[in-house]
Coordinates of C-alpha atoms in Angstrom, one line a residue:
Chain A
M908 CA -23.8 -1.2 22.4
T909 CA -24.9 -4.5 20.8
S910 CA -23.7 -8.2 21.3
I911 CA -20.8 -7.6 18.8
E912 CA -20.0 -3.8 19.0
K913 CA -18.8 -1.9 21.8
L914 CA -18.1 1.9 22.0
F915 CA -14.5 2.6 23.5
Y916 CA -13.6 5.9 25.2
L917 CA -9.9 6.3 24.7
R918 CA -7.6 8.9 26.5
L919 CA -4.1 9.4 25.4
V920 CA -1.8 9.0 28.2
D921 CA 1.5 10.6 26.6
S922 CA 1.0 14.2 27.2
K923 CA 3.2 15.3 24.1
A924 CA 0.8 13.3 21.9
V925 CA -2.1 15.0 23.5
E926 CA -0.9 18.4 21.9
E927 CA -0.1 17.1 18.5
F928 CA -3.1 14.7 18.0
H929 CA -5.7 16.0 15.9
Y930 CA -8.0 14.1 13.7
N931 CA -11.0 14.9 11.4
P932 CA -14.1 12.9 10.5
G933 CA -13.5 10.0 8.1
Q934 CA -9.8 9.6 9.2
F935 CA -8.7 6.2 10.8
L936 CA -6.2 5.0 13.3
E937 CA -4.2 2.0 13.5
I938 CA -4.9 0.3 16.7
S939 CA -2.4 -2.1 18.2
V940 CA -2.7 -4.7 20.8
P941 CA 0.9 -5.8 21.5
G942 CA 1.4 -9.6 20.7
V943 CA -1.9 -9.9 18.7
G944 CA -1.6 -7.3 15.9
E945 CA -2.9 -4.1 14.6
A946 CA -6.0 -3.2 12.8
P947 CA -7.4 0.1 11.0
I948 CA -10.5 1.7 12.9
S949 CA -12.2 4.8 11.8
V950 CA -13.1 7.5 14.5
C951 CA -16.6 7.9 15.2
N952 CA -17.0 11.3 17.0
V953 CA -15.8 14.7 16.4
Q954 CA -12.8 15.8 18.6
K955 CA -13.8 18.0 21.2
T956 CA -11.4 17.4 24.2
P957 CA -7.7 17.2 23.4
G958 CA -6.4 13.7 23.5
E959 CA -9.7 12.1 23.8
L960 CA -11.6 10.0 21.2
Q961 CA -14.1 7.2 20.7
L962 CA -13.9 4.2 18.6
C963 CA -17.0 2.0 17.7
I964 CA -15.4 -1.5 17.1
R965 CA -17.1 -4.7 16.1
K966 CA -15.5 -7.9 17.2
V967 CA -14.8 -9.7 14.1
G968 CA -11.2 -10.6 13.9
R969 CA -8.2 -11.5 16.1
V970 CA -7.2 -7.8 17.0
T971 CA -10.9 -6.6 17.6
N972 CA -11.6 -9.5 19.6
A973 CA -8.5 -8.8 21.7
I974 CA -9.8 -5.2 22.0
H975 CA -13.2 -6.5 23.1
R976 CA -11.5 -8.4 26.0
L977 CA -9.9 -5.3 27.3
K978 CA -11.0 -3.7 30.7
E979 CA -11.5 -0.3 31.8
K980 CA -8.0 1.5 32.2
D981 CA -6.3 -1.0 30.1
L982 CA -3.9 0.2 27.7
L983 CA -3.8 0.2 23.7
W984 CA -1.4 1.6 21.3
L985 CA -2.3 3.7 18.3
R986 CA -0.8 5.4 15.3
G987 CA -2.3 8.0 13.3
P988 CA -4.7 9.5 12.3
Y989 CA -4.3 8.4 8.7
G990 CA -6.3 9.1 5.4
N991 CA -7.8 12.0 3.9
G992 CA -11.1 12.3 5.9
F993 CA -14.3 14.0 4.8
P994 CA -14.0 17.4 2.9
M995 CA -16.1 19.2 5.7
G996 CA -14.7 22.4 4.3
V997 CA -15.8 21.7 0.8
M998 CA -19.4 20.6 2.2
E999 CA -19.9 23.7 4.0
N1000 CA -22.9 25.8 3.1
H1001 CA -24.5 22.6 1.7
N1002 CA -27.1 20.2 2.7
L1003 CA -25.8 16.8 3.8
L1004 CA -27.4 13.6 3.0
L1005 CA -25.7 10.9 5.1
I1006 CA -26.4 7.3 4.1
A1007 CA -25.1 4.6 6.2
G1008 CA -25.6 0.7 6.6
G1009 CA -25.0 -1.2 9.7
L1010 CA -21.5 -0.3 11.1
G1011 CA -21.1 2.4 8.5
I1012 CA -22.8 4.8 10.7
A1013 CA -19.6 4.9 13.0
P1014 CA -17.6 7.2 10.6
L1015 CA -20.8 9.3 9.5
R1016 CA -21.5 9.9 13.1
S1017 CA -18.4 12.0 13.3
V1018 CA -19.7 13.8 10.2
L1019 CA -22.9 14.4 12.0
Q1020 CA -21.4 15.5 15.1
H1021 CA -19.1 17.9 13.1
A1022 CA -21.9 19.4 11.3
L1023 CA -23.9 19.9 14.4
L1024 CA -20.9 21.5 16.1
H1025 CA -20.6 24.0 13.4
R1026 CA -24.5 24.2 12.8
D1027 CA -24.6 27.5 11.0
K1028 CA -22.2 26.2 8.4
Y1029 CA -24.4 23.5 7.1
G1030 CA -27.7 23.4 5.5
L1031 CA -30.3 20.7 6.3
I1032 CA -29.1 17.4 7.5
T1033 CA -30.6 14.3 6.5
V1034 CA -29.6 11.0 8.0
M1035 CA -30.5 7.5 6.3
Y1036 CA -29.7 4.6 8.6
G1037 CA -30.3 0.9 7.6
V1038 CA -30.1 -1.6 10.1
R1039 CA -31.1 -5.4 10.4
C1040 CA -33.1 -4.9 13.5
Y1041 CA -33.6 -2.8 16.5
S1042 CA -31.1 -4.6 18.5
T1043 CA -28.2 -4.0 16.0
M1044 CA -28.9 -0.3 15.9
L1045 CA -25.7 1.5 16.9
F1046 CA -25.9 4.6 19.2
R1047 CA -29.6 3.8 19.9
E1048 CA -30.4 6.3 22.6
E1049 CA -28.6 9.1 20.6
F1050 CA -30.3 8.3 17.4
L1051 CA -33.8 7.9 18.7
K1052 CA -33.5 11.2 20.1
L1053 CA -32.6 12.7 16.8
F1054 CA -35.5 10.4 15.2
R1055 CA -37.8 12.2 17.6
E1056 CA -36.4 15.6 18.2
G1057 CA -34.1 16.0 15.2
D1058 CA -36.2 18.9 13.7
K1059 CA -35.3 21.1 16.4
L1060 CA -31.6 20.9 15.2
G1061 CA -32.6 20.9 11.4
V1062 CA -31.8 17.1 11.2
E1063 CA -34.1 14.6 9.5
F1064 CA -33.3 11.1 10.8
L1065 CA -34.7 8.2 8.9
L1066 CA -34.3 4.5 9.8
A1067 CA -34.7 1.3 7.6
Y1068 CA -34.9 -2.0 9.2
E1069 CA -34.5 -5.2 7.4
D1070 CA -36.2 -7.7 9.7
K1071 CA -40.0 -7.2 9.0
S1072 CA -40.9 -8.9 12.2
D1073 CA -39.0 -6.7 14.4
A1074 CA -41.5 -5.3 17.0
E1075 CA -39.5 -2.3 18.2
C1076 CA -38.8 -1.1 14.8
Y1077 CA -42.4 -1.7 13.8
Q1078 CA -43.3 0.5 16.7
L1079 CA -41.0 3.4 15.6
A1080 CA -42.7 3.0 12.0
C1081 CA -46.2 3.4 13.6
E1082 CA -44.8 6.5 15.4
R1083 CA -43.4 8.2 12.2
S1084 CA -44.4 6.1 9.0
D1085 CA -42.4 8.7 6.9
R1086 CA -39.3 8.2 9.0
C1087 CA -39.0 4.5 9.6
M1088 CA -39.8 1.7 7.2
S1089 CA -39.1 -1.9 6.7
G1090 CA -36.6 -2.6 3.9
L1091 CA -33.1 -1.8 2.8
V1092 CA -31.6 1.8 3.3
T1093 CA -32.3 2.3 -0.6
K1094 CA -36.0 2.2 0.4
L1095 CA -35.5 5.5 2.3
I1096 CA -34.0 7.3 -0.8
E1097 CA -37.1 6.0 -3.0
A1098 CA -39.5 7.1 -0.4
T1099 CA -38.1 10.5 0.5
P1100 CA -38.3 13.6 -1.7
I1101 CA -34.5 14.5 -1.9
K1102 CA -33.1 16.9 -4.4
P1103 CA -29.4 17.0 -5.5
D1104 CA -29.3 20.9 -5.5
N1105 CA -26.9 22.2 -3.1
T1106 CA -26.4 18.7 -1.7
Y1107 CA -23.5 16.5 -0.9
A1108 CA -24.4 12.8 -0.4
V1109 CA -21.9 10.9 2.1
I1110 CA -22.1 7.1 2.2
C1111 CA -20.6 4.3 4.2
G1112 CA -21.8 0.8 4.8
P1113 CA -21.1 -2.7 3.7
P1114 CA -19.2 -3.0 0.2
V1115 CA -22.3 -4.5 -1.2
M1116 CA -24.4 -1.3 -0.4
Y1117 CA -22.6 1.2 -2.4
K1118 CA -23.7 0.3 -5.9
F1119 CA -27.3 0.2 -5.0
V1120 CA -27.3 3.5 -3.2
V1121 CA -25.1 5.2 -5.8
K1122 CA -27.7 3.9 -8.6
E1123 CA -30.6 5.7 -6.5
L1124 CA -28.7 8.9 -6.3
T1125 CA -27.6 9.0 -9.7
Q1126 CA -31.3 8.5 -10.9
R1127 CA -32.0 11.6 -8.6
H1128 CA -29.4 13.4 -10.7
F1129 CA -26.6 13.6 -8.1
T1130 CA -23.5 14.1 -10.0
P1131 CA -20.5 11.8 -9.6
A1132 CA -18.6 14.6 -7.8
Q1133 CA -21.5 15.0 -5.2
I1134 CA -21.2 11.8 -3.8
Y1135 CA -18.6 10.9 -1.3
M1136 CA -18.0 7.4 0.1
T1137 CA -15.6 5.9 2.5
M1138 CA -14.0 2.6 1.8
E1139 CA -12.7 -0.4 3.5
R1140 CA -9.7 -2.6 2.7
R1141 CA -7.0 -4.3 4.8
M1142 CA -4.8 -1.1 5.4
K1143 CA -1.9 -2.9 7.3
C1144 CA 0.4 0.2 7.4
G1145 CA -1.8 3.0 6.8
V1146 CA 0.8 5.1 4.9
G1147 CA 0.8 3.7 1.5
K1148 CA 3.7 1.2 1.7
C1149 CA 2.3 -2.4 2.6
G1150 CA 0.4 -2.5 -0.7
H1151 CA -2.8 -4.3 0.8
C1152 CA -5.2 -1.4 -0.1
I1153 CA -4.0 -0.8 -3.7
T1154 CA -7.1 -0.7 -6.0
G1155 CA -7.8 0.0 -9.6
S1156 CA -6.2 -0.9 -13.0
S1157 CA -3.0 0.6 -14.4
N1158 CA -4.7 3.9 -15.8
S1159 CA -5.7 4.8 -12.2
I1160 CA -4.2 3.2 -9.1
K1161 CA -5.2 4.2 -5.7
Y1162 CA -4.1 3.6 -2.2
V1163 CA -7.3 3.4 -0.1
C1164 CA -5.2 4.4 2.9
K1165 CA -3.6 7.6 1.7
D1166 CA -5.5 8.5 -1.3
G1167 CA -8.8 7.7 0.6
P1168 CA -10.4 6.2 2.5
V1169 CA -12.8 8.9 1.3
F1170 CA -13.4 8.8 -2.5
T1171 CA -16.1 10.5 -4.7
Y1172 CA -18.2 8.5 -6.9
L1173 CA -16.1 10.2 -9.7
D1174 CA -12.9 8.5 -8.5
A1175 CA -14.7 5.2 -8.4
L1176 CA -15.9 5.5 -12.0
K1177 CA -12.1 6.1 -12.8
T1178 CA -10.8 3.4 -10.7
R1179 CA -11.7 -0.1 -11.4
G1180 CA -12.4 -2.2 -8.5
L1181 CA -13.0 0.6 -5.8
L1182 CA -16.6 0.3 -5.6
Chain B
M854 CA 33.1 12.0 -13.4
Y855 CA 34.7 8.9 -14.8
K856 CA 37.6 6.7 -13.7
K857 CA 39.4 3.5 -15.1
L858 CA 40.1 0.5 -13.1
F859 CA 42.1 -2.4 -14.7
K860 CA 40.6 -5.9 -13.8
K861 CA 43.9 -7.1 -12.2
H862 CA 43.4 -4.3 -9.6
L863 CA 39.7 -5.6 -8.8
E864 CA 40.8 -7.7 -5.7
N865 CA 42.6 -4.7 -4.3
F866 CA 39.4 -2.5 -5.1
I867 CA 37.2 -5.0 -3.3
S868 CA 39.6 -4.9 -0.1
I869 CA 39.2 -1.1 0.0
L870 CA 35.5 -1.3 -0.4
S871 CA 35.4 -3.7 2.5
K872 CA 36.5 -0.7 4.7
F873 CA 33.1 1.0 4.0
G874 CA 31.0 -1.9 5.0
V875 CA 30.5 -5.8 4.4
V876 CA 30.7 -6.6 0.8
Y877 CA 27.8 -8.4 -0.7
A878 CA 28.0 -9.3 -4.4
P879 CA 26.7 -11.8 -6.9
V880 CA 27.9 -15.4 -6.2
K881 CA 26.9 -18.6 -8.1
K882 CA 24.9 -21.0 -6.2
A883 CA 23.7 -23.5 -8.9
S884 CA 24.3 -23.7 -12.5
K885 CA 22.1 -20.7 -13.4
L886 CA 21.3 -19.5 -10.0
Y887 CA 23.1 -16.2 -8.5
D888 CA 22.5 -14.5 -5.3
F889 CA 23.9 -11.5 -3.5
T890 CA 25.9 -13.0 -0.7
E891 CA 28.4 -11.9 1.7
L892 CA 31.8 -11.9 -0.3
T893 CA 34.3 -13.9 1.9
D894 CA 36.3 -15.3 -1.1
F895 CA 37.4 -12.9 -4.1
K896 CA 37.3 -16.2 -6.4
E897 CA 33.5 -16.6 -5.7
L898 CA 32.7 -13.1 -7.2
Q899 CA 30.8 -13.3 -10.4
L900 CA 30.5 -9.9 -11.9
K901 CA 29.3 -11.3 -15.3
Y902 CA 25.9 -12.7 -14.5
T903 CA 22.6 -12.7 -16.0
R904 CA 20.4 -12.0 -13.0
T905 CA 20.1 -13.0 -9.5
M906 CA 17.0 -15.0 -8.4
I907 CA 16.3 -12.7 -5.5
P908 CA 16.6 -9.1 -6.3
P909 CA 18.7 -6.6 -4.1
K910 CA 15.3 -5.4 -2.4
K911 CA 16.2 -8.1 0.2
F912 CA 18.8 -5.7 1.5
F913 CA 16.3 -2.9 2.2
L914 CA 13.1 -4.8 2.7
K915 CA 14.1 -8.0 4.2
P916 CA 12.2 -11.2 3.5
K917 CA 11.4 -11.3 7.3
E918 CA 12.4 -8.2 9.2
P919 CA 11.8 -7.7 13.0
L920 CA 10.6 -4.0 13.4
Y921 CA 9.8 -3.6 17.2
L922 CA 10.2 -5.4 20.4
L923 CA 7.1 -5.5 22.0
N924 CA 6.0 -6.0 25.6
K925 CA 2.1 -6.1 26.6
D926 CA 2.5 -3.2 29.2
K927 CA 5.3 -1.1 27.8
G928 CA 4.4 -1.3 24.1
F929 CA 6.9 -1.1 21.3
K930 CA 10.7 -0.4 20.6
E931 CA 12.2 -0.2 17.3
I932 CA 14.8 -2.6 16.3
V933 CA 17.0 -0.7 13.8
D934 CA 19.7 -2.4 11.7
D935 CA 22.2 0.3 10.7
S936 CA 25.1 -2.1 9.8
K937 CA 27.3 -0.7 6.9
T938 CA 26.7 -2.7 3.7
V939 CA 28.3 -2.4 0.3
L940 CA 26.1 -3.8 -2.4
L941 CA 28.6 -4.8 -5.3
G942 CA 27.6 -5.6 -8.7
V943 CA 23.9 -4.2 -9.1
H944 CA 22.5 -4.2 -12.6
S945 CA 20.9 -1.0 -14.0
C946 CA 17.4 -2.6 -14.0
D947 CA 17.7 -3.3 -10.3
I948 CA 19.1 0.1 -9.5
N949 CA 16.1 1.3 -11.4
A950 CA 13.8 -0.7 -9.2
I951 CA 15.5 0.6 -6.0
N952 CA 14.7 4.0 -7.3
L953 CA 11.1 2.9 -7.6
L954 CA 11.1 1.5 -3.9
D955 CA 12.5 4.6 -2.6
R956 CA 9.5 6.6 -4.0
V957 CA 7.4 4.3 -1.9
Y958 CA 9.4 3.9 1.3
L959 CA 11.0 7.5 1.4
N960 CA 7.8 9.4 0.4
Q961 CA 5.9 11.7 2.8
F962 CA 5.8 8.9 5.3
P963 CA 9.5 7.8 5.3
D964 CA 9.8 4.3 6.5
L965 CA 12.5 4.3 9.3
F966 CA 13.7 0.8 8.7
Y967 CA 14.0 0.9 5.0
K968 CA 15.5 4.5 5.2
T969 CA 18.2 3.3 7.7
R970 CA 19.2 0.4 5.5
R971 CA 19.2 2.7 2.5
D972 CA 21.4 5.2 4.4
N973 CA 24.0 2.6 5.3
T974 CA 24.1 0.9 2.1
I975 CA 26.6 1.7 -0.7
I976 CA 25.4 0.6 -4.1
I977 CA 27.9 -0.2 -6.9
G978 CA 26.4 -1.0 -10.2
V979 CA 27.8 -3.1 -12.9
S980 CA 27.2 -3.5 -16.6
C981 CA 24.9 -6.5 -17.0
E982 CA 25.0 -9.7 -19.1
P983 CA 21.5 -9.6 -21.0
D984 CA 19.6 -12.8 -22.0
E985 CA 16.5 -13.5 -24.0
N986 CA 14.3 -12.6 -21.2
C987 CA 15.5 -9.1 -20.6
F988 CA 13.3 -6.1 -22.0
C989 CA 14.7 -3.3 -20.1
T990 CA 15.1 -1.1 -23.1
S991 CA 11.2 -1.3 -23.4
T992 CA 10.7 0.0 -19.8
G993 CA 13.6 2.7 -19.9
S994 CA 15.7 1.0 -17.3
S995 CA 18.6 -0.3 -19.3
H996 CA 20.6 2.5 -18.0
A997 CA 20.8 4.0 -14.5
L998 CA 21.3 7.7 -14.1
R999 CA 20.9 7.7 -10.3
G1000 CA 20.4 5.6 -7.2
F1001 CA 24.1 4.3 -7.1
D1002 CA 27.3 5.5 -5.6
L1003 CA 29.6 4.0 -8.3
F1004 CA 28.9 2.4 -11.5
M1005 CA 31.3 -0.2 -13.3
H1006 CA 31.1 -0.5 -16.9
E1007 CA 33.0 -3.4 -17.9
V1008 CA 35.2 -2.6 -21.1
D1009 CA 37.5 -5.5 -22.2
D1010 CA 40.3 -5.8 -19.5
R1011 CA 39.0 -2.7 -17.6
Y1012 CA 36.1 -1.0 -15.9
I1013 CA 35.0 2.5 -16.7
I1014 CA 33.7 3.6 -13.2
R1015 CA 30.9 6.4 -13.1
V1016 CA 30.8 8.4 -9.8
G1017 CA 27.2 8.8 -8.8
S1018 CA 27.4 10.3 -5.3
L1019 CA 29.5 11.8 -2.6
K1020 CA 30.1 8.4 -0.9
G1021 CA 31.1 7.0 -4.4
F1022 CA 33.7 10.0 -4.6
Q1023 CA 35.0 9.1 -1.2
I1024 CA 35.7 5.7 -2.4
I1025 CA 37.3 6.8 -5.4
S1026 CA 39.6 9.0 -3.4
E1027 CA 40.8 6.0 -1.3
C1028 CA 41.7 4.1 -4.5
K1029 CA 44.1 6.6 -6.1
N1030 CA 46.7 3.9 -6.6
I1031 CA 44.7 1.7 -8.6
L1032 CA 42.6 4.2 -10.7
A1033 CA 43.5 5.9 -13.7
D1034 CA 41.9 8.7 -15.8
T1035 CA 39.9 7.7 -18.9
S1036 CA 41.5 8.1 -22.4
L1037 CA 40.2 8.7 -25.8
P1038 CA 40.4 5.0 -26.7
D1039 CA 38.7 3.8 -23.5
I1040 CA 35.7 6.2 -24.5
K1041 CA 35.6 4.6 -28.0
E1042 CA 35.6 1.2 -26.5
F1043 CA 33.0 2.2 -24.0
K1044 CA 30.8 3.1 -26.8
R1045 CA 31.2 0.1 -28.7
V1046 CA 30.8 -2.1 -25.7
E1047 CA 27.7 -0.3 -24.5
A1048 CA 26.2 -0.6 -28.0
E1049 CA 26.7 -4.3 -28.3
R1050 CA 25.2 -4.7 -24.8
I1051 CA 22.1 -2.8 -25.9
K1052 CA 21.7 -4.8 -29.1
R1053 CA 21.6 -8.1 -27.0
I1054 CA 18.4 -6.9 -25.3
S1055 CA 16.3 -8.0 -28.1
L1056 CA 12.9 -8.8 -26.4
N1057 CA 10.6 -5.9 -26.9
L1058 CA 7.5 -4.9 -25.1
N1059 CA 5.4 -2.2 -26.5
V1060 CA 4.4 -0.3 -23.4
N1061 CA 2.8 2.7 -25.4
G1062 CA -0.7 3.3 -24.0
I1063 CA -0.5 0.0 -22.0
Q1064 CA -2.5 1.5 -19.2
D1065 CA -5.6 2.2 -21.2
I1066 CA -5.4 -1.1 -23.2
L1067 CA -5.1 -3.1 -19.7
D1068 CA -8.2 -1.3 -18.4
L1069 CA -10.1 -1.9 -21.7
S1070 CA -9.0 -5.6 -21.7
H1071 CA -10.3 -6.5 -18.4
D1072 CA -12.5 -9.2 -19.9
H1073 CA -9.8 -10.4 -22.3
S1074 CA -9.7 -14.3 -22.4
A1075 CA -5.9 -14.1 -21.9
W1076 CA -6.5 -13.5 -18.3
Q1077 CA -8.5 -16.5 -17.6
E1078 CA -6.2 -18.6 -19.8
N1079 CA -3.1 -17.6 -17.8
A1080 CA -5.1 -17.8 -14.4
D1081 CA -6.0 -21.5 -15.3
I1082 CA -2.4 -22.6 -15.6
C1083 CA -1.1 -20.2 -12.7
F1084 CA -0.3 -22.0 -9.4
G1085 CA -1.0 -18.8 -7.5
C1086 CA 2.3 -19.4 -5.7
G1087 CA 3.4 -15.7 -5.5
T1088 CA 7.0 -16.6 -6.9
C1089 CA 6.7 -13.7 -9.3
N1090 CA 6.1 -11.4 -6.4
L1091 CA 8.9 -12.7 -4.4
V1092 CA 11.6 -12.4 -7.3
C1093 CA 10.2 -9.1 -8.5
P1094 CA 12.6 -6.2 -7.7
T1095 CA 9.7 -4.0 -7.4
C1096 CA 7.2 -5.9 -5.6
R1097 CA 7.1 -4.7 -2.1
C1098 CA 4.0 -5.7 -0.4
Y1099 CA 4.5 -6.9 2.9
D1100 CA 2.4 -8.4 6.1
V1101 CA 2.9 -7.6 9.5
V1102 CA 3.0 -10.3 12.2
D1103 CA 3.2 -10.4 16.1
Y1104 CA 5.3 -13.3 17.6
L1105 CA 4.8 -13.7 21.3
K1106 CA 7.3 -15.6 23.6
L1107 CA 6.1 -18.3 25.8
D1108 CA 5.8 -15.7 28.8
L1109 CA 2.9 -14.2 26.8
K1110 CA 4.3 -10.7 27.4
N1111 CA 7.4 -10.1 25.3
G1112 CA 7.8 -10.7 21.7
L1113 CA 8.4 -9.3 18.3
R1114 CA 6.4 -7.4 15.6
A1115 CA 8.0 -8.3 12.2
R1116 CA 7.1 -7.8 8.6
R1117 CA 7.7 -10.4 5.9
W1118 CA 7.0 -10.3 2.2
D1119 CA 3.5 -10.7 1.1
S1120 CA 2.2 -11.6 -2.4
C1121 CA -0.8 -10.3 -4.1
M1122 CA -1.1 -13.7 -5.9
L1123 CA -2.1 -15.2 -2.6
R1124 CA -5.8 -15.5 -1.7
Q1125 CA -5.7 -13.6 1.5
H1126 CA -4.0 -10.3 0.1
A1127 CA -7.2 -8.5 -0.5
L1128 CA -9.3 -10.2 2.4
V1129 CA -10.7 -7.8 5.1
A1130 CA -12.2 -8.5 8.6
G1131 CA -15.5 -10.3 8.3
G1132 CA -14.3 -12.5 5.4
L1133 CA -15.0 -10.3 2.3
N1134 CA -12.4 -10.7 -0.2
F1135 CA -11.9 -7.9 -2.8
R1136 CA -10.0 -10.2 -5.3
P1137 CA -11.3 -13.5 -4.5
T1138 CA -10.5 -15.3 -7.8
R1139 CA -7.0 -16.1 -9.1
V1140 CA -7.9 -14.3 -12.3
E1141 CA -8.6 -11.1 -10.5
R1142 CA -5.3 -11.5 -8.8
L1143 CA -3.5 -12.0 -11.9
Y1144 CA -5.1 -9.1 -13.7
N1145 CA -4.3 -6.8 -10.7
R1146 CA -0.6 -7.8 -10.5
F1147 CA 0.0 -7.0 -14.4
N1148 CA -1.8 -3.7 -13.8
C1149 CA 0.3 -3.0 -10.8
K1150 CA 3.3 -3.7 -12.9
M1151 CA 2.4 -1.5 -15.7
S1152 CA 1.7 1.5 -13.5
F1153 CA 3.4 3.0 -10.5
S1154 CA 2.0 6.4 -11.2
E1155 CA 1.2 8.6 -14.0
D1156 CA 4.7 9.1 -15.0
S1157 CA 6.2 5.7 -14.5
L1158 CA 5.8 2.0 -14.9
N1159 CA 6.3 -0.3 -11.8
C1160 CA 8.4 -2.8 -14.0
V1161 CA 12.0 -2.8 -14.8
G1162 CA 12.1 -5.5 -17.6
C1163 CA 14.4 -7.7 -15.6
G1164 CA 12.6 -10.9 -16.8
R1165 CA 12.6 -12.6 -13.5
C1166 CA 8.9 -13.3 -13.3
T1167 CA 9.1 -15.0 -16.5
V1168 CA 12.4 -17.0 -15.9
Y1169 CA 11.1 -18.2 -12.3
C1170 CA 7.4 -18.8 -13.0
P1171 CA 6.9 -22.6 -12.2
A1172 CA 3.9 -22.4 -14.6
D1173 CA 5.9 -20.8 -17.4
I1174 CA 3.8 -17.8 -17.7
N1175 CA 5.6 -15.2 -19.8
F1176 CA 4.8 -11.7 -18.8
V1177 CA 5.8 -10.2 -22.2
E1178 CA 3.7 -12.7 -23.9
V1179 CA 0.8 -12.1 -21.8
L1180 CA 0.8 -8.4 -22.4
N1181 CA 1.4 -8.9 -26.1
Q1182 CA -1.5 -11.1 -26.3
V1183 CA -3.9 -8.8 -24.5
R1184 CA -2.6 -5.8 -26.9
E1185 CA -2.8 -7.7 -30.1
D1186 CA -6.4 -8.6 -30.5

């Protein structure tokens, strides 16, 4: 998809596992390359065909580099799915405001796909996506289509780009100045008349992004329980054993892998260090 | 159910125990150093000991433990150690620590490797020899109510043995010739000896409301002061009976096809513990790591501490950081 991200289409080869394997948006898998190691990766699509899934993986460490070196029909090992995932049931009959930065769009894409698959159960869907530049934009074809024709599906797709000199993004901004602007993703929140009424906000992005986005949203009177966010830690085991994702101080300790990775902003307020 | 074993029968008792598995017990390794070691010579047995350096968690969560044989094409095959073990001479604090480990490793996702070791290990407790660093009465772990098969309370020239499980009952049944029922004087002596033992645990840690105090004291100068002298070596994690973070590592053979996936003890005091892909570290400084460790020890969940007051982290800290003193310092101003 970009120079460092690839979209992987996986098919389970174990027929028994095909029957048992169900995942929800926001859950993650532990992906293994034997001899290299294991890494937690969140699913980026909604489950449609049994035994099939998609993972958007950035090469950033040993395991992900090894995955990037794989060829078509090579084998990968996986465990999971783990974690709570997004409360799609709770968010039914509400508007959705999805806010993503960079690779954070991957898990939110599964939320978006789920909502589109059950379109009548959700209200207006607004997607705010912050990228560095056009070439780092993930799922470009898909999202450009939404950018231009999303209204037909009741989806408002907005794009923010950091690199002011980016010609392609500038072109998009000329096309729809209300939906594409240069700056950080928070700029989209500032520039868009969003209301908290009957709306859930869902955030995923680089760790530094959260507090700025949350600040914008709380200024718009979103309550801490209306804001969902999915977190990243080094989840080695995925099942609350290895201790790497423990966070918080002693009056509220959370395991990102089993208590999360999806938390509300209320959880973050109670749990020191989660945000 | 209680039985009485005279010390003169102890060797006989241990030879019966060895039918149930390989017996590991505290053995003196250096002047103040004890370790749970395979008991090959009865004379080496040290049932009167303060504490072992390495807690009995090493039997259930081994320092370095092969989990899977791996093959690049065929994937993973579990390596399960189901050898029978008898762990003799475990103190109440350490039994309570194992109970805490159980809550992690046997919860909704039971850990196969831990569970197998746990199911194949008989735990026999023994009354402890407290020193000035023990504070188990503060953490509610000076007594073990569960988590053992037998518990031996030393009372003068005998042991009053408490049965804690079916396996414990089976052992007792094998020892009919050397065990007797307890009598009224035994009970009287038991009470006296127990009261004396508890009296020797003089160190006190006030844990009331400690969770809120810790959260509110995030910016207390004590954290920085102690972080400044801390070596960040992780010894406190290794010797802690409830510390159970692990890391997973793949080892490949020279053929680059076959290998092992193993786990090994990890430490939240080490820099890379909260590091994620891409280089971001959620606890980049030693003071954050120290604060995190103290918080983790003072809360397992809403209903329990994650510390059993064994005193190991204080005794073995090369920088002489005193766990109880730090917490008292944070509370007092």
